[in-house]
Amino acid sequence: MTTRGSGLQILDGGPQGYEQWRETLSDAFGPFEVHRGASEAFAGSVRYVRRAGFQFNDLHYQGQQIERTPNNVARLSQEFYTFGLPLTGPLEVSRSGRQFQVEPGCVYLMNQSAPYRAAAQGVQGYRSLSVSFPRQALERRHARIEPFYKLLIGDGSPRGALLAQYLEQLFRGLGDWSDAEVAELGERLIDLVVLFLVEPGRARASEADSSVTLAHRERIESYIKRHLGDPQLRPEAIAQACGISPSYLHRIFQGVGVEAYLYEQRLLYSRDLLASPRHAHRSIAELAYQAGFVHPSHFSRLFKRRFGASARAFRAERAPD
């Protein structure tokens, strides 16, 4: 299924223009607030295409600040990240008391599902090409995902240049790729993003975590995600497989609970399966079994409680017209 954005361009800097632009951003990326910037040269345009579980964006704005508030975050249907290539800028971003900047000459990965404020700088404002995808697509590949990563393109390393060229070619051929090709190319993009952006930064973790505990947790989370389909995957089996005692396992997951974490990962995995066109021919019960649930009725109750809709309704909303 392909969903195309309107390609709307707004040049009106009055209250009506700001409200129209806020609604346009919210349609594309979820709820946002828009504030008047220091410059009077207000403008905004966005084009986006949703295909195979990915959203491809061409965004430009200037003369304004955009903000995702805690209330906006609470209204998002899922947590998602954006991998982007700035074309003009810079963009100044403020989050949790920290400041950072993205500008032409870099690629970045950013959590779009936490509060932040961004101001477009420069005479041309800020424009980027980007791809948005659910956070769990990253979590299936790596245990700990930070809210922001940045990689320079012209620093002598080929990594940033490869990511930028891959993204540009993906956009260039977007009208010609089949849905199956888009799905596969998107998955390979996430593989490269994790390899070049996330993996080099994996040592950055909470200061409250000891290095030993953190290493154990990452290893355990990785083991759990690789064995989600095993219905016998329980805390005792996890502890034995990872060479630690059950009591230490529960201590590592203190505050979350290892069983709660296990069920959360199974639910996220089952939601991915239900949303994927590749599995449209398979029954909901079959996908629940693949995610490690033994009883479909138990899965149905947990799924509705977690996501606010039944698995059948969730799948129907994403089915091709």
PDB file of N, CA, C and O in Angstrom, residues 29 49 51 53-58 80-85 108-110 112 128-134 166-167 170-171 174 186 189-190:
ATOM      1  N   PHE A  29       3.893  13.688  10.292  1.00  0.00           N
ATOM      2  CA  PHE A  29       4.818  13.183  11.307  1.00  0.00           C
ATOM      3  C   PHE A  29       4.208  12.997  12.693  1.00  0.00           C
ATOM      4  O   PHE A  29       4.923  12.681  13.630  1.00  0.00           O
ATOM      5  N   VAL A  49       5.900   9.936   1.191  1.00  0.00           N
ATOM      6  CA  VAL A  49       5.321   8.729   0.624  1.00  0.00           C
ATOM      7  C   VAL A  49       5.495   7.618   1.649  1.00  0.00           C
ATOM      8  O   VAL A  49       6.596   7.422   2.178  1.00  0.00           O
ATOM      9  N   ARG A  51       5.440   3.648   2.165  1.00  0.00           N
ATOM     10  CA  ARG A  51       5.485   2.382   1.437  1.00  0.00           C
ATOM     11  C   ARG A  51       6.195   1.318   2.266  1.00  0.00           C
ATOM     12  O   ARG A  51       7.252   1.590   2.851  1.00  0.00           O
ATOM     13  N   GLY A  53       5.971  -0.036   5.117  1.00  0.00           N
ATOM     14  CA  GLY A  53       6.346   0.204   6.496  1.00  0.00           C
ATOM     15  C   GLY A  53       7.328   1.335   6.710  1.00  0.00           C
ATOM     16  O   GLY A  53       7.754   1.584   7.843  1.00  0.00           O
ATOM     17  N   PHE A  54       7.718   2.034   5.631  1.00  0.00           N
ATOM     18  CA  PHE A  54       8.637   3.167   5.718  1.00  0.00           C
ATOM     19  C   PHE A  54       7.922   4.432   5.233  1.00  0.00           C
ATOM     20  O   PHE A  54       6.996   4.370   4.417  1.00  0.00           O
ATOM     21  N   GLN A  55       8.373   5.580   5.737  1.00  0.00           N
ATOM     22  CA  GLN A  55       7.880   6.867   5.230  1.00  0.00           C
ATOM     23  C   GLN A  55       9.075   7.658   4.703  1.00  0.00           C
ATOM     24  O   GLN A  55      10.043   7.898   5.418  1.00  0.00           O
ATOM     25  N   PHE A  56       8.980   8.097   3.451  1.00  0.00           N
ATOM     26  CA  PHE A  56      10.040   8.840   2.772  1.00  0.00           C
ATOM     27  C   PHE A  56       9.619  10.311   2.718  1.00  0.00           C
ATOM     28  O   PHE A  56       8.548  10.638   2.195  1.00  0.00           O
ATOM     29  N   ASN A  57      10.475  11.193   3.236  1.00  0.00           N
ATOM     30  CA  ASN A  57      10.107  12.592   3.442  1.00  0.00           C
ATOM     31  C   ASN A  57      11.058  13.549   2.729  1.00  0.00           C
ATOM     32  O   ASN A  57      12.279  13.355   2.758  1.00  0.00           O
ATOM     33  N   ASP A  58      10.488  14.581   2.136  1.00  0.00           N
ATOM     34  CA  ASP A  58      11.240  15.730   1.629  1.00  0.00           C
ATOM     35  C   ASP A  58      10.649  16.947   2.323  1.00  0.00           C
ATOM     36  O   ASP A  58       9.553  17.404   1.987  1.00  0.00           O
ATOM     37  N   PHE A  80       8.956   6.254  16.809  1.00  0.00           N
ATOM     38  CA  PHE A  80       9.669   6.093  15.551  1.00  0.00           C
ATOM     39  C   PHE A  80      10.908   6.978  15.496  1.00  0.00           C
ATOM     40  O   PHE A  80      11.029   7.977  16.208  1.00  0.00           O
ATOM     41  N   TYR A  81      11.840   6.571  14.640  1.00  0.00           N
ATOM     42  CA  TYR A  81      13.077   7.300  14.386  1.00  0.00           C
ATOM     43  C   TYR A  81      13.074   7.806  12.944  1.00  0.00           C
ATOM     44  O   TYR A  81      12.372   7.261  12.083  1.00  0.00           O
ATOM     45  N   THR A  82      13.891   8.828  12.700  1.00  0.00           N
ATOM     46  CA  THR A  82      14.099   9.343  11.351  1.00  0.00           C
ATOM     47  C   THR A  82      15.598   9.353  11.050  1.00  0.00           C
ATOM     48  O   THR A  82      16.389   9.841  11.861  1.00  0.00           O
ATOM     49  N   PHE A  83      15.944   8.792   9.912  1.00  0.00           N
ATOM     50  CA  PHE A  83      17.313   8.878   9.402  1.00  0.00           C
ATOM     51  C   PHE A  83      17.310   9.905   8.282  1.00  0.00           C
ATOM     52  O   PHE A  83      16.527   9.792   7.332  1.00  0.00           O
ATOM     53  N   GLY A  84      18.162  10.945   8.405  1.00  0.00           N
ATOM     54  CA  GLY A  84      18.062  12.063   7.481  1.00  0.00           C
ATOM     55  C   GLY A  84      19.373  12.538   6.894  1.00  0.00           C
ATOM     56  O   GLY A  84      20.456  12.322   7.457  1.00  0.00           O
ATOM     57  N   LEU A  85      19.234  13.200   5.750  1.00  0.00           N
ATOM     58  CA  LEU A  85      20.345  13.828   5.035  1.00  0.00           C
ATOM     59  C   LEU A  85      20.000  15.301   4.836  1.00  0.00           C
ATOM     60  O   LEU A  85      19.178  15.642   3.981  1.00  0.00           O
ATOM     61  N   TYR A 108      22.154  11.807   9.976  1.00  0.00           N
ATOM     62  CA  TYR A 108      21.805  11.707  11.392  1.00  0.00           C
ATOM     63  C   TYR A 108      20.669  10.709  11.586  1.00  0.00           C
ATOM     64  O   TYR A 108      19.904  10.396  10.658  1.00  0.00           O
ATOM     65  N   LEU A 109      20.560  10.217  12.814  1.00  0.00           N
ATOM     66  CA  LEU A 109      19.458   9.357  13.241  1.00  0.00           C
ATOM     67  C   LEU A 109      18.894   9.964  14.507  1.00  0.00           C
ATOM     68  O   LEU A 109      19.630  10.229  15.452  1.00  0.00           O
ATOM     69  N   MET A 110      17.569  10.178  14.535  1.00  0.00           N
ATOM     70  CA  MET A 110      16.977  10.908  15.652  1.00  0.00           C
ATOM     71  C   MET A 110      15.643  10.299  16.054  1.00  0.00           C
ATOM     72  O   MET A 110      14.813   9.967  15.210  1.00  0.00           O
ATOM     73  N   GLN A 112      12.098  10.628  17.046  1.00  0.00           N
ATOM     74  CA  GLN A 112      11.079  11.652  16.842  1.00  0.00           C
ATOM     75  C   GLN A 112       9.956  11.552  17.869  1.00  0.00           C
ATOM     76  O   GLN A 112       8.983  12.306  17.777  1.00  0.00           O
ATOM     77  N   SER A 128      15.655  18.700   4.241  1.00  0.00           N
ATOM     78  CA  SER A 128      16.287  17.383   4.356  1.00  0.00           C
ATOM     79  C   SER A 128      15.481  16.341   3.607  1.00  0.00           C
ATOM     80  O   SER A 128      14.269  16.480   3.418  1.00  0.00           O
ATOM     81  N   LEU A 129      16.185  15.296   3.179  1.00  0.00           N
ATOM     82  CA  LEU A 129      15.566  14.051   2.751  1.00  0.00           C
ATOM     83  C   LEU A 129      15.701  13.078   3.919  1.00  0.00           C
ATOM     84  O   LEU A 129      16.765  12.998   4.537  1.00  0.00           O
ATOM     85  N   SER A 130      14.646  12.349   4.231  1.00  0.00           N
ATOM     86  CA  SER A 130      14.715  11.455   5.380  1.00  0.00           C
ATOM     87  C   SER A 130      13.788  10.267   5.196  1.00  0.00           C
ATOM     88  O   SER A 130      12.861  10.290   4.377  1.00  0.00           O
ATOM     89  N   VAL A 131      14.054   9.244   5.985  1.00  0.00           N
ATOM     90  CA  VAL A 131      13.218   8.044   6.031  1.00  0.00           C
ATOM     91  C   VAL A 131      12.840   7.809   7.487  1.00  0.00           C
ATOM     92  O   VAL A 131      13.709   7.813   8.369  1.00  0.00           O
ATOM     93  N   SER A 132      11.551   7.609   7.743  1.00  0.00           N
ATOM     94  CA  SER A 132      11.067   7.328   9.094  1.00  0.00           C
ATOM     95  C   SER A 132      10.642   5.872   9.198  1.00  0.00           C
ATOM     96  O   SER A 132      10.075   5.313   8.255  1.00  0.00           O
ATOM     97  N   PHE A 133      10.894   5.268  10.382  1.00  0.00           N
ATOM     98  CA  PHE A 133      10.548   3.867  10.586  1.00  0.00           C
ATOM     99  C   PHE A 133      10.403   3.619  12.085  1.00  0.00           C
ATOM    100  O   PHE A 133      10.925   4.373  12.907  1.00  0.00           O
ATOM    101  N   PRO A 134       9.695   2.563  12.487  1.00  0.00           N
ATOM    102  CA  PRO A 134       9.456   2.309  13.911  1.00  0.00           C
ATOM    103  C   PRO A 134      10.743   2.011  14.666  1.00  0.00           C
ATOM    104  O   PRO A 134      11.685   1.428  14.122  1.00  0.00           O
ATOM    105  N   TYR A 166      23.426   6.088  -0.562  1.00  0.00           N
ATOM    106  CA  TYR A 166      22.383   5.070  -0.537  1.00  0.00           C
ATOM    107  C   TYR A 166      21.011   5.735  -0.417  1.00  0.00           C
ATOM    108  O   TYR A 166      20.063   5.385  -1.143  1.00  0.00           O
ATOM    109  N   LEU A 167      20.897   6.705   0.498  1.00  0.00           N
ATOM    110  CA  LEU A 167      19.620   7.392   0.685  1.00  0.00           C
ATOM    111  C   LEU A 167      19.220   8.165  -0.564  1.00  0.00           C
ATOM    112  O   LEU A 167      18.049   8.140  -0.982  1.00  0.00           O
ATOM    113  N   LEU A 170      17.984   5.757  -3.141  1.00  0.00           N
ATOM    114  CA  LEU A 170      16.693   5.221  -2.737  1.00  0.00           C
ATOM    115  C   LEU A 170      15.572   6.186  -3.109  1.00  0.00           C
ATOM    116  O   LEU A 170      14.530   5.779  -3.653  1.00  0.00           O
ATOM    117  N   PHE A 171      15.785   7.476  -2.849  1.00  0.00           N
ATOM    118  CA  PHE A 171      14.790   8.484  -3.217  1.00  0.00           C
ATOM    119  C   PHE A 171      14.679   8.604  -4.740  1.00  0.00           C
ATOM    120  O   PHE A 171      13.577   8.749  -5.277  1.00  0.00           O
ATOM    121  N   LEU A 174      12.496   5.895  -6.190  1.00  0.00           N
ATOM    122  CA  LEU A 174      11.315   5.558  -5.408  1.00  0.00           C
ATOM    123  C   LEU A 174      10.081   5.313  -6.274  1.00  0.00           C
ATOM    124  O   LEU A 174       9.235   4.483  -5.946  1.00  0.00           O
ATOM    125  N   GLY A 186      14.767  -0.830   2.245  1.00  0.00           N
ATOM    126  CA  GLY A 186      14.615  -0.164   3.534  1.00  0.00           C
ATOM    127  C   GLY A 186      15.267  -0.946   4.665  1.00  0.00           C
ATOM    128  O   GLY A 186      15.923  -0.370   5.544  1.00  0.00           O
ATOM    129  N   LEU A 189      18.916  -0.470   4.474  1.00  0.00           N
ATOM    130  CA  LEU A 189      19.288   0.852   4.969  1.00  0.00           C
ATOM    131  C   LEU A 189      19.415   0.833   6.485  1.00  0.00           C
ATOM    132  O   LEU A 189      20.386   1.367   7.044  1.00  0.00           O
ATOM    133  N   ILE A 190      18.448   0.212   7.163  1.00  0.00           N
ATOM    134  CA  ILE A 190      18.517   0.147   8.626  1.00  0.00           C
ATOM    135  C   ILE A 190      19.739  -0.648   9.063  1.00  0.00           C
ATOM    136  O   ILE A 190      20.415  -0.295  10.045  1.00  0.00           O
TER     137      ILE A 190
END
